[in-house]
Structure formats: structure tokens, C-alpha cells
Amino acid sequence: MNAEKSIILKGIEKHITLSEEEQQHFLSLLTSVKFKKKHPVLQPGEIAHEAAFVIEGCLRSYSIDDNGFEHIIQFAPEGWWMTDMYSFISQRPAQLYIEPIVDTEAFLFSRKNQMKLFDDIPKFERYFRIITENSLVAYRQRVVDNLGLNAQQRYEQFCVTYPTLIQILPQKQVASYIGVTPEFLSKMKKGMMRKR
Amino acid sequence: MNAEKSIILKGIEKHITLSEEEQQHFLSLLTSVKFKKKHPVLQPGEIAHEAAFVIEGCLRSYSIDDNGFEHIIQFAPEGWWMTDMYSFISQRPAQLYIEPIVDTEAFLFSRKNQMKLFDDIPKFERYFRIITENSLVAYRQRVVDNLGLNAQQRYEQFCVTYPTLIQILPQKQVASYIGVTPEFLSKMKKGMMRKR
DNA sequence: CAGAACCAATAATGTAGATTAAGAAAAAGG
DNA sequence: CCTTTTTCTTAATCTACATTATTGGTTCTG
């Protein structure tokens, strides 16, 4: 079995145990894709027929507000799932953009296949329940942070939560995620330097 | 069967079909409780052994920031589940306060019983997967709104999303949910009046 | 039903973070 | 390798919303 496929199975087997056939059945439902940096994966209005599991590279989802500003909602580096969850579960038009921030390799898994898989191998219902629970907790934490922390604290929080992403991302994308302008993030970092 | 129990079963049967025995088995895992207005249901540091399903009344969850300000994370009126999801799934110390905003009647459902139920009647895994998916989408929308809308727009959004809550809640709690001070919400509303 | 606690409105003043602008540095891409 | 594009920094100015303070109205609760 090739390395890409073992990455996704390893994640699943943290939560449920699968037989060899079950593994193969699941893998047969995935399609392998490569996305070119900045070439749109999904746009508002389209339907998210699939969720993507990132093997290599990194995706981001974002919204654009009335004034044309981007707000990054989620990053998905290797080993993470990414989709417009609203569109994926309702099969109605998406609200988010999804885009690779570098050339990215992923598996696509369609909602249709997911539904079929739940009927064929009910154990998978547990796996997706668990990762959905975890994802919900992450979003909740984001709400708590957005309401209760100032920009400086949100930046520090981001650094401890995503230490690897900080290395990779252009600063303006960190700014977009924590909800400040790139100019202000730059200013904050200068201020932090002075203090040590 | 009494009315309270049928409320919760009705919600479940929107997503899965249960036999009479399965219904009874599930109901046997619930305990009925009454909470007095403003008497704490859960506090940070405690463990959320249970999730609550509201039969009558309304719960709210909130955090308190470094400066002592409350930020409301969720309301749970009749027919909604409420817990500190982080604590409930990890069985580690909670981060949120949970409190009734009026005298409230609820069913408690323990994580332990939930785990057992998933093994006994796997169909329930699906029900909880689905409501977790929906809840995740609601939190995500909140993140999108917090990042992309100004205070006025967040207030209008709240009014269309929770038309019934607006009637019931003291204004300062709406302010706490949308992330502004009560003073500023009052000012915004005056501004809105003048325009029509 | 009276005192206490809570809640809404208004207004003056303060500030975290946005906006605008411009130049320097870095990265992408052909 | 050179050109173009993107990203980062700095600084002056601006504004959405916070803070503080006061008053009057509600609604708990003993």
C-alpha cells in the first residue's frame, strides 16, 4: 500500500478498527487530485460535493465581506480534512472559497460515497462523529477567543496553537485569520520585540 | 408516554427511526432535572459529565475574560442540547459557565451512557453525528460573522437568526452574544429608529 | 410593598485597531 | 537573471466601539 493512503488510514484507526477489506473498500471511494497553488478548489455558489483530505501541501477556506476583505476561516495542512461543511452536509450552494496556498495533493471523498459508506460500514459514522466533535470544539474556541481576547492575545494564541503554520504562512494570512490588518500585525510584532 | 419525553424523541426521529424498545431504552438513560434561574449548572474547572436537553426554559453558556467581562457563547431554548462540548467529549475540566436564564426543566444524558448507547444501538451514532454537524456549521457562521460584519450587521443577523430569543432576552445578553457593550447596542438601536 | 438589585438610555471622553500612503524587501515567474 | 508582483514596515490620521458616569425605570425578593 502506498504512503498517501496509509496517512489517511492511520488517522482513522486512531478512532475505529478496520479489517483489511474495510480499509480497501474505503480507499476505493477516494479519488486522488492535485491542486495548483491559488487555483480555486471551491467558490461560493458552487456545491461542495466532496470533502478533501490533504496529503501534502495546505488548503485554506475564507469568506469575503461587503468591503472586499478576505477572512480566513480555516487552514488544512497535511492530515486535515477541508470542505465547506455547510454546503457538504446540505448540498446547497457554498458560502466559502477554498484555495491551496501551495501546490497541494489531496484525496476527495464525496458526500454521496460517505452516505453509502455509513450504511455499508456503520463504524465510519463514529469516525466522522468524532472528528466533527473535535472540529466543533475548535470553532467554539475561536468564538471564545474572538470575543474575549484582544489582537495581541489572539496572535499569541495562534502562535501556540499552530506553531508549524506560523513558519510557513505569509504574515498577512495570519492577520486575516486572527482578524486584524497586516499593518497592525506588523506594528504589534515590533512592539513585542521591544519588550524582550 | 408523557409530553416531555415525546419532545426529545420527535427531534431524534427527524434523523433516525427507532423501535418502541429502542425508544424506551434511550429514555431510561435520561434523568429529569429542574434548574432554578441563575443557579449555576456548570462552572469552569468542573467536568461536564452530562449534556442537557432543554424541555422548558432556556440555558446559556458563557466565558469570562481577563477583564471580567462575560461573553455568551450559546443559548439553548426548548428542544436544544447544551453542554461544554470540550469537557463533555474529553472529560477534562470545563472552560465555560452554564446557567439558566429562567427556571428551566431539562433531561440530563451522561457521556458514559452515550458511549454505551453507541455500542448498544449504533443508529444513535448517526443522530449525534448529524446534530454535531449542524452545530459546527452554526459556530462556523458565527466566526464568519464576527470577522466580516460590523456591530450593526451582527445585531441584524442575530434578530433574523433568533427572532424568538430577541423577545425574551434582556438587551445586555444580546450585546454580550454579538460582542458589544450594552451601551453601544442601545446607541445602535436609537440610530436604527431614526432611519425609519 | 419597600428596599435592593438589575436594566436601559444618554452623553462625554478615551483608545484599539483601521485606513491611507509610500517605500523597502522578498518572492515569483518567465 | 531581470521584471513583475506580492509582501512587509513605518507613520500619520481617523473611526468604530469602549469606558465612565449619571439618571430613571423595572423586576426581584424578603
Short mmCIF file of C-alpha atoms (C1' of nucleotides) in Angstrom, two decimals:
data_model
loop_
_atom_site.label_atom_id
_atom_site.label_comp_id
_atom_site.label_asym_id
_atom_site.label_seq_id
_atom_site.Cartn_x
_atom_site.Cartn_y
_atom_site.Cartn_z
CA MET A 1 0.00 0.00 0.00
CA ASN A 2 1.34 3.41 -0.87
CA ALA A 3 2.29 6.05 1.66
CA GLU A 4 -0.51 8.55 0.88
CA LYS A 5 -3.18 6.02 1.62
CA SER A 6 -1.58 4.96 4.86
CA ILE A 7 -1.68 8.57 6.13
CA ILE A 8 -5.44 8.71 5.96
CA LEU A 9 -5.92 5.20 7.38
CA LYS A 10 -3.63 5.99 10.29
CA GLY A 11 -5.86 8.91 11.23
CA ILE A 12 -8.97 6.78 11.04
CA GLU A 13 -7.51 3.94 13.09
CA LYS A 14 -6.95 6.26 16.00
CA HIS A 15 -10.72 6.11 16.44
CA ILE A 16 -12.03 2.88 14.92
CA THR A 17 -10.62 -0.52 13.96
CA LEU A 18 -10.97 -1.71 10.38
CA SER A 19 -10.45 -5.07 8.68
CA GLU A 20 -8.29 -5.28 5.58
CA GLU A 21 -11.37 -5.39 3.32
CA GLU A 22 -12.96 -2.46 5.07
CA GLN A 23 -9.79 -0.46 4.54
CA GLN A 24 -9.75 -1.33 0.86
CA HIS A 25 -13.42 -0.54 0.46
CA PHE A 26 -12.93 2.89 1.99
CA LEU A 27 -9.87 3.64 -0.11
CA SER A 28 -11.75 2.67 -3.27
CA LEU A 29 -14.15 5.56 -2.58
CA LEU A 30 -11.41 8.18 -2.71
CA THR A 31 -10.11 9.95 -5.77
CA SER A 32 -6.65 11.43 -5.86
CA VAL A 33 -6.20 15.03 -7.01
CA LYS A 34 -3.52 17.69 -7.30
CA PHE A 35 -4.31 21.37 -6.88
CA LYS A 36 -2.11 24.12 -8.25
CA LYS A 37 -1.31 26.96 -5.87
CA LYS A 38 -4.03 29.62 -5.90
CA HIS A 39 -6.22 27.79 -8.39
CA PRO A 40 -9.69 27.78 -6.79
CA VAL A 41 -10.92 24.48 -5.38
CA LEU A 42 -14.37 25.77 -4.44
CA GLN A 43 -16.19 29.07 -4.75
CA PRO A 44 -19.35 30.49 -3.15
CA GLY A 45 -22.41 29.37 -5.09
CA GLU A 46 -20.90 26.06 -6.10
CA ILE A 47 -21.85 22.87 -4.28
CA ALA A 48 -19.27 21.07 -2.16
CA HIS A 49 -19.93 17.58 -3.47
CA GLU A 50 -16.70 16.46 -1.83
CA ALA A 51 -14.56 16.91 1.23
CA ALA A 52 -10.78 16.96 0.72
CA PHE A 53 -8.22 15.16 2.86
CA VAL A 54 -4.83 16.85 2.46
CA ILE A 55 -1.86 14.56 1.81
CA GLU A 56 0.69 17.20 1.02
CA GLY A 57 0.57 20.99 0.94
CA CYS A 58 -2.06 23.17 2.54
CA LEU A 59 -5.55 24.47 1.77
CA ARG A 60 -7.34 27.45 3.24
CA SER A 61 -11.00 28.45 3.33
CA TYR A 62 -12.08 32.07 3.50
CA SER A 63 -15.00 34.43 3.10
CA ILE A 64 -15.03 37.88 1.50
CA ASP A 65 -17.03 40.59 3.27
CA ASP A 66 -19.05 43.53 1.89
CA ASN A 67 -15.92 45.68 1.75
CA GLY A 68 -13.98 43.08 -0.22
CA PHE A 69 -11.80 41.92 2.68
CA GLU A 70 -10.84 38.27 2.98
CA HIS A 71 -11.27 36.48 6.30
CA ILE A 72 -9.58 33.13 6.65
CA ILE A 73 -11.79 30.57 8.35
CA GLN A 74 -9.57 27.50 8.37
CA PHE A 75 -6.22 26.14 7.29
CA ALA A 76 -5.85 22.48 6.36
CA PRO A 77 -2.25 21.24 6.29
CA GLU A 78 -1.31 17.58 5.81
CA GLY A 79 -3.59 15.14 7.56
CA TRP A 80 -6.55 17.54 7.84
CA TRP A 81 -9.97 17.46 6.21
CA MET A 82 -11.27 20.53 4.40
CA THR A 83 -14.65 21.34 2.91
CA ASP A 84 -17.41 23.92 3.12
CA MET A 85 -19.23 21.96 5.80
CA TYR A 86 -22.46 23.90 5.32
CA SER A 87 -22.58 23.02 1.65
CA PHE A 88 -21.25 19.49 2.14
CA ILE A 89 -23.95 18.42 4.59
CA SER A 90 -26.85 20.29 2.99
CA GLN A 91 -25.70 20.02 -0.63
CA ARG A 92 -26.69 23.65 -1.09
CA PRO A 93 -24.55 26.47 -2.52
CA ALA A 94 -21.29 27.04 -0.66
CA GLN A 95 -20.51 30.26 1.19
CA LEU A 96 -16.74 29.95 1.30
CA TYR A 97 -13.80 29.99 -1.04
CA ILE A 98 -11.34 27.10 -0.79
CA GLU A 99 -7.87 27.54 -2.27
CA PRO A 100 -4.43 25.92 -1.97
CA ILE A 101 -1.76 28.18 -0.53
CA VAL A 102 0.90 25.93 -2.08
CA ASP A 103 0.71 23.11 -4.63
CA THR A 104 -1.37 20.51 -2.83
CA GLU A 105 -2.13 16.83 -3.12
CA ALA A 106 -5.37 15.51 -1.65
CA PHE A 107 -7.98 12.78 -1.66
CA LEU A 108 -11.55 13.70 -2.49
CA PHE A 109 -14.40 11.93 -0.74
CA SER A 110 -17.92 12.64 -1.98
CA ARG A 111 -20.94 13.16 0.26
CA LYS A 112 -22.71 10.51 -1.81
CA ASN A 113 -19.99 7.95 -1.07
CA GLN A 114 -19.96 9.00 2.55
CA MET A 115 -23.68 8.30 2.90
CA LYS A 116 -23.25 4.93 1.23
CA LEU A 117 -20.27 4.12 3.45
CA PHE A 118 -22.30 4.91 6.57
CA ASP A 119 -24.86 2.31 5.50
CA ASP A 120 -22.25 -0.27 4.44
CA ILE A 121 -19.83 0.08 7.37
CA PRO A 122 -21.58 1.88 10.25
CA LYS A 123 -18.30 2.16 12.17
CA PHE A 124 -17.39 5.06 9.92
CA GLU A 125 -20.26 7.00 11.37
CA ARG A 126 -18.26 7.00 14.61
CA TYR A 127 -15.08 8.24 12.98
CA PHE A 128 -16.82 11.17 11.37
CA ARG A 129 -18.80 11.91 14.53
CA ILE A 130 -15.56 12.17 16.46
CA ILE A 131 -13.71 14.40 14.04
CA THR A 132 -16.79 16.59 13.74
CA GLU A 133 -16.91 16.90 17.53
CA ASN A 134 -13.25 17.92 17.59
CA SER A 135 -13.76 20.42 14.82
CA LEU A 136 -16.77 21.89 16.63
CA VAL A 137 -14.65 22.39 19.75
CA ALA A 138 -12.01 24.18 17.69
CA TYR A 139 -14.59 26.55 16.21
CA ARG A 140 -16.07 27.18 19.62
CA GLN A 141 -12.64 28.09 20.96
CA ARG A 142 -12.27 30.51 18.08
CA VAL A 143 -15.53 32.20 19.05
CA VAL A 144 -14.40 32.42 22.68
CA ASP A 145 -11.09 33.93 21.60
CA ASN A 146 -12.63 36.39 19.16
CA LEU A 147 -15.00 37.68 21.83
CA GLY A 148 -12.67 37.68 24.83
CA LEU A 149 -9.11 38.33 23.63
CA ASN A 150 -7.53 41.43 22.14
CA ALA A 151 -5.45 41.34 18.96
CA GLN A 152 -2.16 40.74 20.79
CA GLN A 153 -3.58 37.79 22.72
CA ARG A 154 -5.19 36.29 19.61
CA TYR A 155 -1.82 36.44 17.87
CA GLU A 156 -0.06 34.73 20.78
CA GLN A 157 -2.83 32.13 20.86
CA PHE A 158 -2.37 31.50 17.15
CA CYS A 159 1.38 31.01 17.61
CA VAL A 160 0.95 28.36 20.30
CA THR A 161 -1.96 26.60 18.54
CA TYR A 162 -0.35 26.49 15.08
CA PRO A 163 3.43 26.64 15.65
CA THR A 164 4.18 24.98 12.30
CA LEU A 165 1.82 27.15 10.28
CA ILE A 166 3.45 30.31 11.61
CA GLN A 167 6.69 29.27 9.88
CA ILE A 168 5.04 28.73 6.51
CA LEU A 169 2.36 31.37 6.16
CA PRO A 170 2.78 34.88 4.81
CA GLN A 171 2.09 37.24 7.68
CA LYS A 172 -0.92 38.78 6.01
CA GLN A 173 -2.70 35.42 6.14
CA VAL A 174 -2.11 35.15 9.86
CA ALA A 175 -3.54 38.66 10.15
CA SER A 176 -6.58 37.63 8.13
CA TYR A 177 -7.14 34.61 10.40
CA ILE A 178 -6.89 36.45 13.71
CA GLY A 179 -8.94 39.36 12.40
CA VAL A 180 -6.57 42.32 12.11
CA THR A 181 -4.99 44.22 9.23
CA PRO A 182 -1.47 43.21 8.12
CA GLU A 183 -0.32 46.71 9.07
CA PHE A 184 -1.49 46.29 12.63
CA LEU A 185 0.04 42.83 12.98
CA SER A 186 3.35 44.27 11.84
CA LYS A 187 3.03 47.02 14.44
CA MET A 188 2.24 44.50 17.20
CA LYS A 189 5.28 42.40 16.37
CA LYS A 190 7.54 45.44 16.57
CA GLY A 191 6.07 46.17 19.98
CA MET A 192 6.72 42.59 21.13
CA MET A 193 10.37 42.81 20.07
CA ARG A 194 10.95 45.91 22.13
CA LYS A 195 9.74 44.15 25.26
CA ARG A 196 12.44 41.43 25.40
CA MET B 1 -45.84 8.49 27.28
CA ASN B 2 -45.57 11.95 28.75
CA ALA B 3 -45.14 15.13 26.76
CA GLU B 4 -41.57 15.95 27.82
CA LYS B 5 -40.25 12.67 26.56
CA SER B 6 -42.04 12.96 23.26
CA ILE B 7 -40.30 16.31 22.59
CA ILE B 8 -36.88 14.73 22.61
CA LEU B 9 -37.96 11.65 20.64
CA LYS B 10 -39.55 13.84 17.99
CA GLY B 11 -36.21 15.57 17.45
CA ILE B 12 -34.39 12.29 17.16
CA GLU B 13 -36.88 10.77 14.76
CA LYS B 14 -36.25 13.53 12.27
CA HIS B 15 -32.93 11.80 11.65
CA ILE B 16 -33.24 8.11 12.57
CA THR B 17 -36.06 5.57 13.03
CA LEU B 18 -36.43 3.80 16.36
CA SER B 19 -38.45 0.80 17.51
CA GLU B 20 -40.60 1.08 20.61
CA GLU B 21 -37.98 -0.76 22.73
CA GLU B 22 -35.17 1.40 21.41
CA GLN B 23 -37.13 4.49 22.37
CA GLN B 24 -37.70 3.15 25.85
CA HIS B 25 -34.09 2.13 26.25
CA PHE B 26 -32.93 5.61 25.31
CA LEU B 27 -35.41 7.32 27.63
CA SER B 28 -34.28 5.09 30.50
CA LEU B 29 -30.82 6.68 30.21
CA LEU B 30 -32.12 10.20 30.85
CA THR B 31 -32.61 11.84 34.21
CA SER B 32 -35.04 14.67 34.68
CA VAL B 33 -33.86 17.86 36.42
CA LYS B 34 -35.09 21.34 37.23
CA PHE B 35 -32.71 24.28 37.38
CA LYS B 36 -33.52 27.46 39.25
CA LYS B 37 -32.86 30.71 37.43
CA LYS B 38 -29.22 31.82 37.77
CA HIS B 39 -28.19 28.82 39.85
CA PRO B 40 -25.02 27.54 38.15
CA VAL B 41 -25.36 24.31 36.16
CA LEU B 42 -21.66 24.05 35.31
CA GLN B 43 -18.55 26.09 36.08
CA PRO B 44 -15.03 26.18 34.62
CA GLY B 45 -12.88 23.51 36.22
CA GLU B 46 -15.76 21.10 36.75
CA ILE B 47 -16.26 18.19 34.40
CA ALA B 48 -19.29 18.10 32.12
CA HIS B 49 -20.31 14.52 32.80
CA GLU B 50 -23.64 15.25 31.15
CA ALA B 51 -25.24 17.10 28.29
CA ALA B 52 -28.61 18.75 28.94
CA PHE B 53 -31.63 18.67 26.64
CA VAL B 54 -33.91 21.61 27.43
CA ILE B 55 -37.61 20.80 27.82
CA GLU B 56 -38.75 24.14 29.12
CA GLY B 57 -36.96 27.41 29.83
CA CYS B 58 -33.55 28.41 28.49
CA LEU B 59 -29.88 27.87 29.31
CA ARG B 60 -26.90 29.94 28.28
CA SER B 61 -23.18 29.19 28.21
CA TYR B 62 -20.58 31.91 28.58
CA SER B 63 -16.93 32.60 29.26
CA ILE B 64 -15.41 35.35 31.39
CA ASP B 65 -12.34 37.13 30.01
CA ASP B 66 -9.26 38.57 31.76
CA ASN B 67 -11.09 41.82 32.39
CA GLY B 68 -14.06 40.12 33.98
CA PHE B 69 -16.44 40.54 31.04
CA GLU B 70 -18.93 37.81 30.16
CA HIS B 71 -19.21 36.59 26.59
CA ILE B 72 -22.22 34.47 25.76
CA ILE B 73 -21.31 31.51 23.58
CA GLN B 74 -24.67 29.81 23.16
CA PHE B 75 -28.32 29.94 24.13
CA ALA B 76 -30.33 26.73 24.47
CA PRO B 77 -34.10 27.25 24.47
CA GLU B 78 -36.60 24.37 24.40
CA GLY B 79 -35.59 21.48 22.19
CA TRP B 80 -31.86 22.30 22.18
CA TRP B 81 -28.89 20.46 23.63
CA MET B 82 -26.43 22.27 25.86
CA THR B 83 -23.10 21.23 27.32
CA ASP B 84 -19.48 22.30 27.44
CA MET B 85 -18.63 20.20 24.41
CA TYR B 86 -14.90 20.38 25.07
CA SER B 87 -15.31 18.95 28.55
CA PHE B 88 -18.07 16.53 27.55
CA ILE B 89 -16.05 14.79 24.84
CA SER B 90 -12.68 14.86 26.61
CA GLN B 91 -13.97 14.53 30.20
CA ARG B 92 -11.48 17.22 31.19
CA PRO B 93 -12.18 20.42 33.13
CA ALA B 94 -14.75 22.69 31.52
CA GLN B 95 -13.94 26.16 30.25
CA LEU B 96 -17.44 27.60 30.24
CA TYR B 97 -20.16 28.57 32.66
CA ILE B 98 -23.63 27.17 32.04
CA GLU B 99 -26.59 28.85 33.70
CA PRO B 100 -30.38 29.03 33.28
CA ILE B 101 -31.68 32.47 32.34
CA VAL B 102 -35.14 31.41 33.61
CA ASP B 103 -36.31 28.43 35.66
CA THR B 104 -35.57 25.51 33.38
CA GLU B 105 -36.55 21.88 33.03
CA ALA B 106 -34.19 19.51 31.25
CA PHE B 107 -33.08 15.94 30.71
CA LEU B 108 -29.50 15.04 31.54
CA PHE B 109 -27.68 12.47 29.41
CA SER B 110 -24.27 11.32 30.61
CA ARG B 111 -21.26 10.79 28.37
CA LYS B 112 -20.94 7.33 29.88
CA ASN B 113 -24.48 6.42 28.87
CA GLN B 114 -23.90 7.96 25.47
CA MET B 115 -20.88 5.74 24.87
CA LYS B 116 -22.82 2.70 25.97
CA LEU B 117 -25.76 3.67 23.78
CA PHE B 118 -23.49 3.96 20.75
CA ASP B 119 -22.41 0.37 21.27
CA ASP B 120 -25.93 -0.93 22.01
CA ILE B 121 -27.80 0.95 19.27
CA PRO B 122 -25.34 2.22 16.66
CA LYS B 123 -28.07 4.21 14.93
CA PHE B 124 -27.68 6.83 17.66
CA GLU B 125 -24.19 7.49 16.44
CA ARG B 126 -25.84 8.90 13.33
CA TYR B 127 -28.20 11.17 15.25
CA PHE B 128 -25.40 12.70 17.24
CA ARG B 129 -23.18 12.97 14.18
CA ILE B 130 -25.89 14.96 12.42
CA ILE B 131 -26.63 17.36 15.26
CA THR B 132 -22.91 17.86 15.79
CA GLU B 133 -22.52 18.69 12.08
CA ASN B 134 -25.32 21.24 12.35
CA SER B 135 -23.86 22.76 15.45
CA LEU B 136 -20.45 23.00 13.81
CA VAL B 137 -21.98 24.90 10.91
CA ALA B 138 -23.63 27.32 13.34
CA TYR B 139 -20.32 28.01 15.09
CA ARG B 140 -18.58 28.47 11.77
CA GLN B 141 -21.17 31.02 10.73
CA ARG B 142 -20.55 32.84 13.97
CA VAL B 143 -16.82 33.01 13.16
CA VAL B 144 -17.60 34.32 9.66
CA ASP B 145 -19.93 36.96 11.11
CA ASN B 146 -17.51 38.02 13.86
CA LEU B 147 -14.74 38.52 11.33
CA GLY B 148 -16.71 40.05 8.46
CA LEU B 149 -19.63 42.03 9.89
CA ASN B 150 -19.71 45.23 11.94
CA ALA B 151 -21.73 45.55 15.14
CA GLN B 152 -24.86 46.80 13.38
CA GLN B 153 -24.83 43.91 10.93
CA ARG B 154 -24.20 41.35 13.68
CA TYR B 155 -27.20 42.70 15.55
CA GLU B 156 -29.43 42.47 12.49
CA GLN B 157 -28.12 38.95 11.87
CA PHE B 158 -28.97 37.98 15.44
CA CYS B 159 -32.51 39.32 15.04
CA VAL B 160 -33.20 37.24 11.94
CA THR B 161 -31.48 34.10 13.29
CA TYR B 162 -33.10 34.15 16.73
CA PRO B 163 -36.37 36.09 16.35
CA THR B 164 -37.91 34.43 19.39
CA LEU B 165 -34.92 34.95 21.66
CA ILE B 166 -34.90 38.67 20.92
CA GLN B 167 -38.32 38.93 22.58
CA ILE B 168 -37.23 37.17 25.76
CA LEU B 169 -33.67 38.24 26.43
CA PRO B 170 -32.51 41.28 28.35
CA GLN B 171 -30.70 43.53 25.91
CA LYS B 172 -27.38 43.21 27.70
CA GLN B 173 -27.33 39.49 26.93
CA VAL B 174 -27.86 40.14 23.24
CA ALA B 175 -24.98 42.62 23.47
CA SER B 176 -22.81 40.01 25.16
CA TYR B 177 -23.59 37.48 22.41
CA ILE B 178 -22.87 39.77 19.46
CA GLY B 179 -19.77 41.17 21.15
CA VAL B 180 -20.55 44.79 22.00
CA THR B 181 -21.23 46.69 25.22
CA PRO B 182 -24.86 47.20 26.29
CA GLU B 183 -24.28 50.96 25.96
CA PHE B 184 -23.30 50.65 22.34
CA LEU B 185 -26.20 48.34 21.50
CA SER B 186 -28.56 50.90 22.98
CA LYS B 187 -26.96 53.59 20.84
CA MET B 188 -27.26 51.46 17.69
CA LYS B 189 -30.94 50.84 18.27
CA LYS B 190 -31.59 54.55 18.65
CA GLY B 191 -29.81 55.08 15.35
CA MET B 192 -31.97 52.43 13.66
CA MET B 193 -35.20 54.08 14.89
CA ARG B 194 -34.23 57.42 13.39
CA LYS B 195 -33.82 55.86 9.96
CA ARG B 196 -37.43 54.67 9.55
"C1'" DC C 1 -44.70 46.69 49.32
"C1'" DA C 2 -40.34 48.61 50.22
"C1'" DG C 3 -35.63 48.26 49.54
"C1'" DA C 4 -32.27 46.06 46.67
"C1'" DA C 5 -30.66 44.55 42.68
"C1'" DC C 6 -30.89 44.77 37.97
"C1'" DC C 7 -31.59 47.03 33.42
"C1'" DA C 8 -31.93 50.69 29.70
"C1'" DA C 9 -30.79 55.26 27.91
"C1'" DT C 10 -27.84 59.08 27.15
"C1'" DA C 11 -23.65 61.62 26.73
"C1'" DA C 12 -18.77 62.97 27.24
"C1'" DT C 13 -14.37 61.23 26.66
"C1'" DG C 14 -10.85 57.61 25.52
"C1'" DT C 15 -8.49 54.01 22.68
"C1'" DA C 16 -7.61 49.71 19.99
"C1'" DG C 17 -7.25 48.94 15.77
"C1'" DA C 18 -8.45 50.65 10.70
"C1'" DT C 19 -7.24 53.46 6.84
"C1'" DT C 20 -4.22 55.61 3.72
"C1'" DA C 21 0.08 56.23 1.65
"C1'" DA C 22 4.63 55.25 0.37
"C1'" DG C 23 8.96 52.97 0.16
"C1'" DA C 24 11.88 48.67 1.01
"C1'" DA C 25 12.34 43.79 0.80
"C1'" DA C 26 11.30 39.49 -0.76
"C1'" DA C 27 9.42 36.12 -3.82
"C1'" DA C 28 7.54 34.50 -8.11
"C1'" DG C 29 7.79 33.65 -12.69
"C1'" DG C 30 9.06 33.79 -17.32
"C1'" DC D 1 18.73 36.86 -14.38
"C1'" DC D 2 15.81 40.66 -14.61
"C1'" DT D 3 10.94 42.17 -14.24
"C1'" DT D 4 6.67 41.95 -12.00
"C1'" DT D 5 4.07 41.00 -8.27
"C1'" DT D 6 3.43 40.27 -3.72
"C1'" DT D 7 4.58 41.08 0.96
"C1'" DC D 8 6.38 43.78 4.96
"C1'" DT D 9 7.31 48.02 7.51
"C1'" DT D 10 6.55 52.58 9.15
"C1'" DA D 11 3.99 56.56 10.24
"C1'" DA D 12 0.22 59.94 10.24
"C1'" DT D 13 -4.54 60.24 10.65
"C1'" DC D 14 -9.16 58.52 11.50
"C1'" DT D 15 -13.24 55.90 13.48
"C1'" DA D 16 -15.99 52.23 15.45
"C1'" DC D 17 -16.69 50.97 19.56
"C1'" DA D 18 -15.26 51.02 24.76
"C1'" DT D 19 -15.21 53.34 29.15
"C1'" DT D 20 -17.06 56.01 32.70
"C1'" DA D 21 -20.65 58.31 34.84
"C1'" DT D 22 -25.41 59.63 35.70
"C1'" DT D 23 -30.34 59.12 35.75
"C1'" DG D 24 -34.65 56.84 35.79
"C1'" DG D 25 -37.27 52.67 35.10
"C1'" DT D 26 -38.11 47.50 36.20
"C1'" DT D 27 -38.43 43.46 38.49
"C1'" DC D 28 -36.89 40.52 42.28
"C1'" DT D 29 -37.32 39.13 46.86
"C1'" DG D 30 -37.78 39.12 51.80
#
